[in-house]
Structures are given as C-alpha cells and as structure tokens.
Protein backbone atom coordinates (compact mmCIF):
# COMPACT_ATOMS: atom_id res chain seq x y z
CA UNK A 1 0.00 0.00 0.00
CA UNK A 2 1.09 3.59 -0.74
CA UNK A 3 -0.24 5.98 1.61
CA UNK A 4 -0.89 9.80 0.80
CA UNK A 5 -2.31 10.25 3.86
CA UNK A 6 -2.63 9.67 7.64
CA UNK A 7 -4.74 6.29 8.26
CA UNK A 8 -6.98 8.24 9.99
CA UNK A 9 -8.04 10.94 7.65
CA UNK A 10 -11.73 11.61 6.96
CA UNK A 11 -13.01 9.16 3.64
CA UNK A 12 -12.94 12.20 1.46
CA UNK A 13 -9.28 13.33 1.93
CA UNK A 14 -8.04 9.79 2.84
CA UNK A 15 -5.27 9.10 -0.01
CA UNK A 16 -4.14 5.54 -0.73
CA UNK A 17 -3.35 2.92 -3.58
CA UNK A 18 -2.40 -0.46 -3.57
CA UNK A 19 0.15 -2.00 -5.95
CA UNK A 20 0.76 -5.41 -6.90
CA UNK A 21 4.22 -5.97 -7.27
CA UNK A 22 6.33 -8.90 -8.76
CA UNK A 23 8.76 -7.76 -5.75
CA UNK A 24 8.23 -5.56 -3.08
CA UNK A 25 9.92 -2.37 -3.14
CA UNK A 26 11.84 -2.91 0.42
CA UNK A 27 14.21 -4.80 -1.87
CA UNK A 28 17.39 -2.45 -1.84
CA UNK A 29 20.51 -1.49 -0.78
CA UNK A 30 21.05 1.11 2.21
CA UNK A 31 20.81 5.04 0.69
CA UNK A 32 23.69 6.62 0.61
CA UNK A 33 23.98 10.33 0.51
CA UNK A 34 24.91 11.83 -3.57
CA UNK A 35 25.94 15.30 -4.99
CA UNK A 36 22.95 17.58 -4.42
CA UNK A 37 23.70 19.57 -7.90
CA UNK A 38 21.73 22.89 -7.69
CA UNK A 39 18.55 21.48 -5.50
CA UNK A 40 18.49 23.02 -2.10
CA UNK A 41 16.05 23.63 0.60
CA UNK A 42 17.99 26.60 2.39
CA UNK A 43 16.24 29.89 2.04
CA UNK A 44 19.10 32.08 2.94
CA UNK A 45 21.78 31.25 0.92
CA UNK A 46 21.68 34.85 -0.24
CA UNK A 47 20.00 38.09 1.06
CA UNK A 48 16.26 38.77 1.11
CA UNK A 49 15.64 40.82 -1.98
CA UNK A 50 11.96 42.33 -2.58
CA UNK A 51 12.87 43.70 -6.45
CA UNK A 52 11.03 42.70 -9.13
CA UNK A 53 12.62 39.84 -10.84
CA UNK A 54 12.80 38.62 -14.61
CA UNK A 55 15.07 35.70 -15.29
CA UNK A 56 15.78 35.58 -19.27
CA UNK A 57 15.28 31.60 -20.80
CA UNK A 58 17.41 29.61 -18.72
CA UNK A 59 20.10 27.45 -20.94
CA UNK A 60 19.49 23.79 -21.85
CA UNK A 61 22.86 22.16 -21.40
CA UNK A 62 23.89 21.15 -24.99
CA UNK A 63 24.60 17.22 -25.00
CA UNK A 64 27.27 17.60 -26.83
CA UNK A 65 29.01 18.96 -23.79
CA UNK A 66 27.51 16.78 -21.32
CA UNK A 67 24.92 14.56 -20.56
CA UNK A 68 22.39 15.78 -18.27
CA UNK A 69 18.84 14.19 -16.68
CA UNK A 70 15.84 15.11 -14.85
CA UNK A 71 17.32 14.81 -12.01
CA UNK A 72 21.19 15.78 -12.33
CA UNK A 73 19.00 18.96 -14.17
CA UNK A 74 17.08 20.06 -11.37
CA UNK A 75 17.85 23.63 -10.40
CA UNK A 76 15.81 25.31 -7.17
CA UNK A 77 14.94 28.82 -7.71
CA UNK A 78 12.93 29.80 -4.57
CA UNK A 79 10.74 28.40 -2.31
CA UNK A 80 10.14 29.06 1.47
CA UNK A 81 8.34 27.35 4.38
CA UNK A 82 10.46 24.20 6.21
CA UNK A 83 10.77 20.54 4.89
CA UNK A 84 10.56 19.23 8.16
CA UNK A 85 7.23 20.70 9.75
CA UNK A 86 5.66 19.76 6.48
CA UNK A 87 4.68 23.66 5.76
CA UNK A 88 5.83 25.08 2.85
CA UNK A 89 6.53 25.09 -1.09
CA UNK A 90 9.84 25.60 -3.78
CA UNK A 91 9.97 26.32 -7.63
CA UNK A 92 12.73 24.25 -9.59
CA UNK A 93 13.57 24.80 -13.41
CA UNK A 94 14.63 21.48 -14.69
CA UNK A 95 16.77 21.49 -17.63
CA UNK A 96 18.20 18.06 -19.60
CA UNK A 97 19.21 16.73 -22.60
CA UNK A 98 19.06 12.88 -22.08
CA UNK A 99 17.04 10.22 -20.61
CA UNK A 100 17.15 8.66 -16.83
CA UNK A 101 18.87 5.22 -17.82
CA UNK A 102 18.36 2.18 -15.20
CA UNK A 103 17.31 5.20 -12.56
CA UNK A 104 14.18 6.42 -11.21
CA UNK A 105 13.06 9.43 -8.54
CA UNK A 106 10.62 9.78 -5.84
CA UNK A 107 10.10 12.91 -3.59
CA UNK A 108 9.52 12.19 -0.29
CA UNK A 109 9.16 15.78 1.08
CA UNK A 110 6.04 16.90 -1.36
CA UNK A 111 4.14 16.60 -4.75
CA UNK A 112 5.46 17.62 -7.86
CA UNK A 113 3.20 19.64 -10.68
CA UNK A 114 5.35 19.74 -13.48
CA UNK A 115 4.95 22.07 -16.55
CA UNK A 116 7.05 21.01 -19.62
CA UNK A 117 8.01 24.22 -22.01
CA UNK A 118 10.02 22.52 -24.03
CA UNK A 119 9.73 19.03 -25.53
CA UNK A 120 7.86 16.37 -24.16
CA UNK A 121 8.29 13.89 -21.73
CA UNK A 122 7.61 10.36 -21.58
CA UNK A 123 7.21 9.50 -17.79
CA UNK A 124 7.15 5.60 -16.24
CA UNK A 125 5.51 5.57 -13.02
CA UNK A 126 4.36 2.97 -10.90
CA UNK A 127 0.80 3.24 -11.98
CA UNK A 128 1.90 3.08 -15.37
CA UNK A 129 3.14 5.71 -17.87
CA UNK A 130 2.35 9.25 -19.08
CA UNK A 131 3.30 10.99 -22.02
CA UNK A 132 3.20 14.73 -20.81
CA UNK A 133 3.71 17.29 -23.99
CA UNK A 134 4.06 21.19 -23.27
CA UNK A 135 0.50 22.42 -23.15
CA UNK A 136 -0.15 19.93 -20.40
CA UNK A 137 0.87 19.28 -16.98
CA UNK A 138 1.34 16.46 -14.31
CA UNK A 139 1.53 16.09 -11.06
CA UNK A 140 3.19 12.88 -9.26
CA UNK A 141 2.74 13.43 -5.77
CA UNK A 142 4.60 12.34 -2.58
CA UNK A 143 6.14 8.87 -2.53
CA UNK A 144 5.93 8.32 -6.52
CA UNK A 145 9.15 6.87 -8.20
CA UNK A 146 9.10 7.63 -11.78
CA UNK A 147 11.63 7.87 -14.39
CA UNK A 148 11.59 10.18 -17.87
CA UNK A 149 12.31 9.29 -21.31
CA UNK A 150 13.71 12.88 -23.15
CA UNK A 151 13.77 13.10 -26.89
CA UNK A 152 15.56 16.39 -27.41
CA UNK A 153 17.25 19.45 -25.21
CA UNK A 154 14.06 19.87 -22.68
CA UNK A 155 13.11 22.86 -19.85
CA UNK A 156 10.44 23.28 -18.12
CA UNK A 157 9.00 24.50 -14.32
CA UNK A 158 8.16 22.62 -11.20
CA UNK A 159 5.55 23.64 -8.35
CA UNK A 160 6.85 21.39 -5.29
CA UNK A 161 4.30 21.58 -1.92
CA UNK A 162 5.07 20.22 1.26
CA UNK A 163 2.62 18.24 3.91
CA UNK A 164 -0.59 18.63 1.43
CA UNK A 165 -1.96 17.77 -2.13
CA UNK A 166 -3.45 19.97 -5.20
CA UNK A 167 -6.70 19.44 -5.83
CA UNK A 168 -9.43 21.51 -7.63
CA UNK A 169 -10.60 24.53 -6.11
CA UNK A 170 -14.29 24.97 -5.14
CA UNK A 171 -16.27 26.89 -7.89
CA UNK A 172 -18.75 28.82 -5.05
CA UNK A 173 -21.01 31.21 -7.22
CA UNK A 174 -19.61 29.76 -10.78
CA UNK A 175 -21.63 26.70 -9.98
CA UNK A 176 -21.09 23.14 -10.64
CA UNK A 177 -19.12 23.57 -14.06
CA UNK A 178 -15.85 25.91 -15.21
CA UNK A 179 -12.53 25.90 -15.04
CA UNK A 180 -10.77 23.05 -14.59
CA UNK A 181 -13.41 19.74 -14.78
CA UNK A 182 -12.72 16.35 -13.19
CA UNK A 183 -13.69 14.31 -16.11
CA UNK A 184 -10.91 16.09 -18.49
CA UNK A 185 -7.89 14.70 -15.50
CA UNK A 186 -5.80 11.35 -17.07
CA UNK A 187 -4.52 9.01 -14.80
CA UNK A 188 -2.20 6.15 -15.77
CA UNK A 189 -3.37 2.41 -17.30
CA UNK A 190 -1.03 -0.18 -15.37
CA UNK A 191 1.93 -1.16 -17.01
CA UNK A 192 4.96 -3.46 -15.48
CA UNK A 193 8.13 -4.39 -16.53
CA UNK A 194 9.69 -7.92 -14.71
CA UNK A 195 13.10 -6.79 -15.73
CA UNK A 196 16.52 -7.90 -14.16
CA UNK A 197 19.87 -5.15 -13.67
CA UNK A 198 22.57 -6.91 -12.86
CA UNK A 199 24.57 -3.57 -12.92
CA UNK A 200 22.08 -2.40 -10.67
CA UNK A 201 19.07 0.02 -10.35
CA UNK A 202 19.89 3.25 -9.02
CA UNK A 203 16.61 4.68 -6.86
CA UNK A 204 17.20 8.30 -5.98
CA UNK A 205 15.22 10.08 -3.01
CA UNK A 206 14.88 13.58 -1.96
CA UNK A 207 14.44 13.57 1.61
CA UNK A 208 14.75 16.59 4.07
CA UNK A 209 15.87 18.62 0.84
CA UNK A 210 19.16 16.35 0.22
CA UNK A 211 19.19 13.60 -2.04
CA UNK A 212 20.30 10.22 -1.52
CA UNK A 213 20.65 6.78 -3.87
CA UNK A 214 20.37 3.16 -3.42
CA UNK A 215 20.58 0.32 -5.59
CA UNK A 216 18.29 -3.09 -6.21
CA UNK A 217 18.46 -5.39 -8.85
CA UNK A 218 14.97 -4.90 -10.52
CA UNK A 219 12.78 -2.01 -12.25
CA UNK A 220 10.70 -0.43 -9.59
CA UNK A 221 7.93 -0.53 -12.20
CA UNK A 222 7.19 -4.22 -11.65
CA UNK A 223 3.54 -3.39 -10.65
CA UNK A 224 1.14 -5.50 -12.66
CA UNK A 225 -2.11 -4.68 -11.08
CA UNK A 226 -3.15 -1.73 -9.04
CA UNK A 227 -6.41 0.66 -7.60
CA UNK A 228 -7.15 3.11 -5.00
CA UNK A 229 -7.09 7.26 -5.09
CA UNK A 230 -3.61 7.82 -4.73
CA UNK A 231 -2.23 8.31 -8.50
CA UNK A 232 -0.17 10.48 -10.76
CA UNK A 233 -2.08 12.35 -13.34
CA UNK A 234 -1.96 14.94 -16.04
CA UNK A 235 -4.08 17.49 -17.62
CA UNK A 236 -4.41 19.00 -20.86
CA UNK A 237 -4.59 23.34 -20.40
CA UNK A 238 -6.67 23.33 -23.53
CA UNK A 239 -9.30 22.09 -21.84
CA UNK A 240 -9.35 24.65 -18.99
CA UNK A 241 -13.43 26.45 -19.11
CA UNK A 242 -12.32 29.97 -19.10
CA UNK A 243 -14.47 32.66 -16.95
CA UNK A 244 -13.94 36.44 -17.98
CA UNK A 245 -15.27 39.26 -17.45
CA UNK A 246 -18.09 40.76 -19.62
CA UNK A 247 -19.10 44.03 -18.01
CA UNK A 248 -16.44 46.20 -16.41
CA UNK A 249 -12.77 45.89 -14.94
CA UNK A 250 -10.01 42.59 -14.87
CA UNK A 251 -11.32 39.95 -12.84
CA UNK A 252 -8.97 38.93 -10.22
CA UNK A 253 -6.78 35.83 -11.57
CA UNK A 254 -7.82 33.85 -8.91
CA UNK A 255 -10.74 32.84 -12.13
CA UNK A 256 -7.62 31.30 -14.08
CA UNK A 257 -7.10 28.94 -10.99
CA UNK A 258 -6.26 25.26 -12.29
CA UNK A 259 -5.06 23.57 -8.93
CA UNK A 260 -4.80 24.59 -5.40
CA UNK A 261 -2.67 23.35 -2.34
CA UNK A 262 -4.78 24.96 0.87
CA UNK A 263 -3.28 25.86 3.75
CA UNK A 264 -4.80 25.96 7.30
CA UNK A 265 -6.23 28.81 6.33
CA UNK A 266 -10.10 29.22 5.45
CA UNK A 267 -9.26 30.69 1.35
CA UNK A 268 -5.56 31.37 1.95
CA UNK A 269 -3.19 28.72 -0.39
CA UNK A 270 0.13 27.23 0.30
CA UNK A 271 -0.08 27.50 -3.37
CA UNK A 272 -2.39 27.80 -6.70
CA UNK A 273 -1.93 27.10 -10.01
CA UNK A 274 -3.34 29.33 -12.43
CA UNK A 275 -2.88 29.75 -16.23
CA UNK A 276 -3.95 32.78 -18.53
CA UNK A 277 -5.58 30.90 -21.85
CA UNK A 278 -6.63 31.93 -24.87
CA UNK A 279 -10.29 33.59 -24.50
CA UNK A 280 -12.34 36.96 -25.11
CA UNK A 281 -11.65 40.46 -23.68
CA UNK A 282 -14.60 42.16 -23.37
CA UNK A 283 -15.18 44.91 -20.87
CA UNK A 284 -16.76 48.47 -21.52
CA UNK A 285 -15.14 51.75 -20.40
CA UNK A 286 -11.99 49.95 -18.45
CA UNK A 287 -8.75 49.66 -18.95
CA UNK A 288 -8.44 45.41 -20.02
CA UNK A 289 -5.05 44.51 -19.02
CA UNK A 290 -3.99 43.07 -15.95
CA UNK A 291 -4.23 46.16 -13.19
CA UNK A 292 -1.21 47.61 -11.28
CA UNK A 293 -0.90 45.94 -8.45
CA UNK A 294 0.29 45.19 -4.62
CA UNK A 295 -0.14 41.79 -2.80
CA UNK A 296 0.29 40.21 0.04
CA UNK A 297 0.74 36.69 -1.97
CA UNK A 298 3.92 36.00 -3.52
CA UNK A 299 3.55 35.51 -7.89
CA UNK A 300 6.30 33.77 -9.71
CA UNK A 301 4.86 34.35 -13.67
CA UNK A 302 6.29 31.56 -16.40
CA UNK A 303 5.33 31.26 -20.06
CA UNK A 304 5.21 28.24 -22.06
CA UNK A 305 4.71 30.06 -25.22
CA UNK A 306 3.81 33.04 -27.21
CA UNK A 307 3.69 36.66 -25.54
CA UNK A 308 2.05 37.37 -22.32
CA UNK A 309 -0.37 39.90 -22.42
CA UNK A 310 1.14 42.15 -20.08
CA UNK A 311 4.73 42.06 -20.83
CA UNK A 312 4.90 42.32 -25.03
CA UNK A 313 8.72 42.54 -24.88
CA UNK A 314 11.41 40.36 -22.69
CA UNK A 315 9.29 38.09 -20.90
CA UNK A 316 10.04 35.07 -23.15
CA UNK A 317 9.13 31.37 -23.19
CA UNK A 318 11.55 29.33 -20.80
CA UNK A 319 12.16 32.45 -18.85
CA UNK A 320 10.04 33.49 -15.27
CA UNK A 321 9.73 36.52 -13.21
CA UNK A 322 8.71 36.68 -9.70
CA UNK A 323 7.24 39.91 -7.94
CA UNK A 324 7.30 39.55 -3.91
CA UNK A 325 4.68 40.02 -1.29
CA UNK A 326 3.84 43.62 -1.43
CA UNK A 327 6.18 44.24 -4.62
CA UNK A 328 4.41 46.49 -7.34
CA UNK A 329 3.69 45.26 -10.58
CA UNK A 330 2.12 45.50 -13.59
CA UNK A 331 1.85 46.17 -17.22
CA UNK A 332 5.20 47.60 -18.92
CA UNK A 333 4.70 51.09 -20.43
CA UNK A 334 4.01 49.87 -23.93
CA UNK A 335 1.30 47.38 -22.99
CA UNK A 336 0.02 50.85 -20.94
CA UNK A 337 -0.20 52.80 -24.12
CA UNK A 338 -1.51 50.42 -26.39
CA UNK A 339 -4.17 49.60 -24.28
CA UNK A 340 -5.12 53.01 -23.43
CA UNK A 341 -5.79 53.86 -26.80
CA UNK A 342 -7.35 50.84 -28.18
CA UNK A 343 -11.09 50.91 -29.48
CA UNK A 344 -13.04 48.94 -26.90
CA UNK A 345 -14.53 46.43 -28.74
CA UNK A 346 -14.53 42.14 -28.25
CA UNK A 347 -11.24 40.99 -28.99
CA UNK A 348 -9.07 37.58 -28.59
CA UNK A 349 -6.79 37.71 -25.90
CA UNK A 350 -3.36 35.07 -25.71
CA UNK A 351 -4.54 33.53 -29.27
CA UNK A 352 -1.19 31.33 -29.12
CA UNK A 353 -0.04 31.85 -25.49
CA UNK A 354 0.02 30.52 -22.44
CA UNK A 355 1.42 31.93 -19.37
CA UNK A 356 0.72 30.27 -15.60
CA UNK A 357 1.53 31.49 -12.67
CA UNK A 358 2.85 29.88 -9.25
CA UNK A 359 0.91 32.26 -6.58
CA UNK A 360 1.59 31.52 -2.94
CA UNK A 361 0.51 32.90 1.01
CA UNK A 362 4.53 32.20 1.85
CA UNK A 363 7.16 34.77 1.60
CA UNK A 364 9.24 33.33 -0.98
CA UNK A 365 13.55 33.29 -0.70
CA UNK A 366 15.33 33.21 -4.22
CA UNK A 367 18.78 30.99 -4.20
CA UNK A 368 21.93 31.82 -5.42
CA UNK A 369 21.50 29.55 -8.59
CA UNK A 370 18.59 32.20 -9.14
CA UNK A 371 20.52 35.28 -8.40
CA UNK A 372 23.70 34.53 -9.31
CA UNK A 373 24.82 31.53 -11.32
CA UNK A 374 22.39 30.73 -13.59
CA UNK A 375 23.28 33.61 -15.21
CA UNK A 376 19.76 34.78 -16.00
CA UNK A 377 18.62 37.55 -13.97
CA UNK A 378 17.25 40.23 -16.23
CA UNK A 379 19.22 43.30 -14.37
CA UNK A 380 16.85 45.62 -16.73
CA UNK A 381 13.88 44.76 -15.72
CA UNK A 382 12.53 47.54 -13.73
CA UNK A 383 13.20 49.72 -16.86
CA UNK A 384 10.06 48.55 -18.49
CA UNK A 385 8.00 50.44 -16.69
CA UNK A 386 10.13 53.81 -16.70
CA UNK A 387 8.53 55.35 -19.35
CA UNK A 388 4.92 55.44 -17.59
CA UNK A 389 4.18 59.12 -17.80
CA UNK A 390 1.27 60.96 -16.00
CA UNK A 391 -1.63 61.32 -17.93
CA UNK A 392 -3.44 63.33 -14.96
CA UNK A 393 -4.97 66.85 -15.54
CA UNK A 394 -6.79 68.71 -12.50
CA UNK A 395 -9.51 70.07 -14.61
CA UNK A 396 -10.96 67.04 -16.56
CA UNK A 397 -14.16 65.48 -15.31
C-alpha cells in the first residue's frame, strides 16, 4: 500500500493505492547520501531581496558537452516554508538533454506539478506511464518513483508543496461547471516491466531537501495490477473552461485557478496554479489589461509560449519573473499605451499563449542559482515600466 495520507483521515481526503508488485519495493541497498547539484532547501543562501525579478530563458545544457537528466538537471529557484514541519513550497527549473537510464526518482518531502516548455516527456511511473507534452501538466505526488524518457534538449518548471496535495478549487457562485473539470484529469493504465539489472538500479530520493541513492536489482515498475485514489495524473490546459469578465474591470486571476494546495487557512493557499488561456476580452469603459498591483501573496509568472499579455517585450518562453509580497507590478509602459488607446470592442486575448503562474501565502527566498549563477537575472527589468508618464490633468471630469 502507498499511503498519501494519515490512516486516519476523513473518507474524502483519505489518499491511498495499492500496488501489486512482482517484488516488493523494500528490496534495496542502504541510501547513501549523492551530490545535491543545484537542489536546495535553504532559504538564505543569499540576502532577502523584494525587487522585481525577470530571469531571461534559462540554458538547456547542450549534450554535446555533457549529458544531463531530470534529475542531475534540477535547479531550485525559490521556495520558502520548512521541509521538516511539512509547511511550505519551492519552484525548480529542470533542464536536460538525455534520458534517466536504469534510474528512477521519488520525492519524499512533497508533490510535484510539473509544466514542460520545451519538448515532451515520456514518464514511467508505478501506476503506469504518461506521455506529458508542453501544453499539459502532471503532477506525481509524494512517494511516486518515476523515471523520464527525453527526446531532445528539454526545460520546463516545477511547483513542489510540502505536507498537502493539489486538488481543484471549489467553484462557489460559478456553480457546478468551469474551469478546470474532473472528467478532463488522465490518470495512468497499469503497465509493469519484470526486468533484471545486474549492474544495478539506481533509486534516488529527496528527503529533508538532500538527495540520496540506493541500488536493487529490478525495475521499480514491476507493478502488474493496481487501484485506489492515490495516482499520478496529467491534464491538458486546452481544456481549462475559461471565466472572464463581460461588463467592467479585470477579474482577479484567482478565475484562471487550475489547482490549489490549501493551507490551514479558510481561502488562503500554500499554493495555486493558475494559467492565462486563450479567450475573449470584453469589458466596456476599463482599462483590459492586468491592473497595477500590490499583494500580500507571492507571484512567480512563467510562459510556455507566445507573448504574455502584459509584458509584449522580454518576458520570453523558458524564462520566469517573480514579484514579492507587497512588490508592485504590472503592465510595462508599452502594454500601458496600447491599451489606453485601443477601441473597446470584443477581442481575442493570448490567441497562441500561455502563461501560468505559481501564486503563494509564503514569503518566498530566491537561491543563489537564481541570483547569481544561472546567469539569467534580467538586471533591466525595472526599466520597463520607466517610461509610464502621468496622464493626470486637475480640470478634466
């Protein structure tokens, strides 16, 4: 049995799956402790900084100069809460070039949502296996070993939550249908392998933040048979039931929400993820774009492709930004002027893109791989909005 939950939980949040296994997964050598790369669970590597932030496209290692997997690709960018207390999130950018070989992962500190940018991945999990393109997500949550199958230089973002699960968010006035709808969620058809390594499986855990390996002499994915409410899945963003505004004003974003991780909270999220789709922009005497803004959440902003709506210029696909609790943001001067001067008639909106956001209650840390050596921070950034002039005249009405 895997176990996503206390024993004791109440039916409707009690997680658990049972997998029939050629041989049980106890079967393994003692872990060992490995090279962490650049995955860390230490908010103050570096000091607190509450600028906006724009990271350009962070670089693929080319295989030509080295080999590199999921895992040995994982890079944290930020995060905050503790491991231990189970109370808290991070963001990684993974970035590979090759396939896990005779290796799989599982996270014991949280759930993974992953959101590929570029290329897709083929992922074997126990439950069978998932073929995850960009455009769609997955999530593989606590416990999960899984390996990925690459077929070209790949990037893409990771939402990790500690101590609690995603799961829809309630739709309160919307009613029973919109935004993200159960039926449109893919789980995994079981699929085994009774495969021998005599050179040895490597299984890789993240545990307390570090990351240790152990070997066994069989595929963890020797599960023939399996049921229960415990699973990986993934989900297709086309299929997201868009709600916009029709009358007046931008809708808060919190409309865009795909998947939620609650806190303790009554409405308050460890963390939400929410997309900005293709849809209709129709509002009468407003300004459409997103609004200028303050909040007490923390947003970290990625786009998967095309051109946000917001940002027209230098936020780019593979790239991120993250404004702070309380940080101002908003639209750049150019989206400003367009806007202000465009005829207020029903248009598309994001015909082509798709941007998401990782929102969160938690004061989020950025790491040193962030700031410093991934050699992506976009020092400019706060130019964008320099040109904003006043438009303000005391006698107009």
């Amino acid at each position: 049995q895997l176990s996503g939950s206390a024993f004791t939980c109440p039916r409707s949040t009690n997680k658990r799956s049972w997998l029939y296994r050629i041989l049980p997964s106890v079967s393994h050598k003692p872990f060992e402790s490995i090279d962490q790369g650049h995955v860390t669970h230490n908010w103050d590597e570096v000091e607190p900084d509450p600028n906006q932030l724009r990271w350009k496209p962070f670089e693929i290692p080319k295989v030509s100069q080295k080999k590199v997997d999921f895992v040995s690709g994982l890079h944290t960018l930020c995060g905050a809460g503790d491991i231990r207390s189970n109370n808290g999130l991070a963001i990684h950018i993974f970035l590979c070039n090759t396939s896990m070989e005779d290796k799989c992962f599982y996270n014991s500190d949280g759930d993974f949502l992953i959101v590929p940018q570029k290329g897709k991945l083929l992922i074997y999990t126990e439950f069978g296996k998932m073929l995850v393109q960009p455009n769609e997500i997955c999530v593989i949550q606590r416990g999960m070993r899984f390996s990925i199958d690459v077929f070209e230089e790949t990037r893409g973002y990771i939402l990790e939550v500690y101590g609690v699960h995603f799961e829809l968010p309630d739709l309160g006035p919307i009613g029973a249908n919109g935004l993200a709808n159960p039926r449109d969620f893919l789980i995994p058809v079981a699929w085994y392998e009774d495969r021998q390594v005599p050179g040895g499986y490597t299984v890789i855990n993240k545990y307390q933040g570090k990351l240790f390996a152990a070997k066994q002499n069989v595929s963890p994915f020797n599960v023939v048979a399996w049921y229960g409410n415990y699973t990986p899945y993934k989900y297709n963003l086309e299929n997201f039931m868009v709600i916009n505004t029709v009358a007046f004003d931008h809708a808060d974003p919190s409309i865009f929400t795909v998947l939620t991780a609650k806190s303790l909270r009554p409405g308050v999220a460890i963390a939400d993820f929410v997309i900005f789709p293709p849809r209709w922009g129709v509002a009468d005497k407003t300004f459409r774009p997103p609004y200028y803004h303050r909040n007490c959440m923390s947003e970290f902003m990625g786009l998967i492709k095309g051109h946000y709506e917001a940002k027209s210029g230098g936020f780019l696909p593979g790239g991120g930004s993250l404004h702070s609790a309380m940080t101002p943001h908003g639209p750049d001067a150019d989206c400003f002027e367009k806007a202000s001067k465009a005829k207020l008639a029903p248009e598309r909106i994001a015909d082509g893109t798709m941007a998401f956001m990782f929102e969160s209650s938690l004061n989020m840390a950025v790491t040193k791989w962030g700031l410093k050596t991934s050699n992506c921070l976009d020092e400019n950034y706060y130019k964008c909005w320099e040109p904003l002039k006043s438009h303000f005249t005391s006698n107009s009405r």
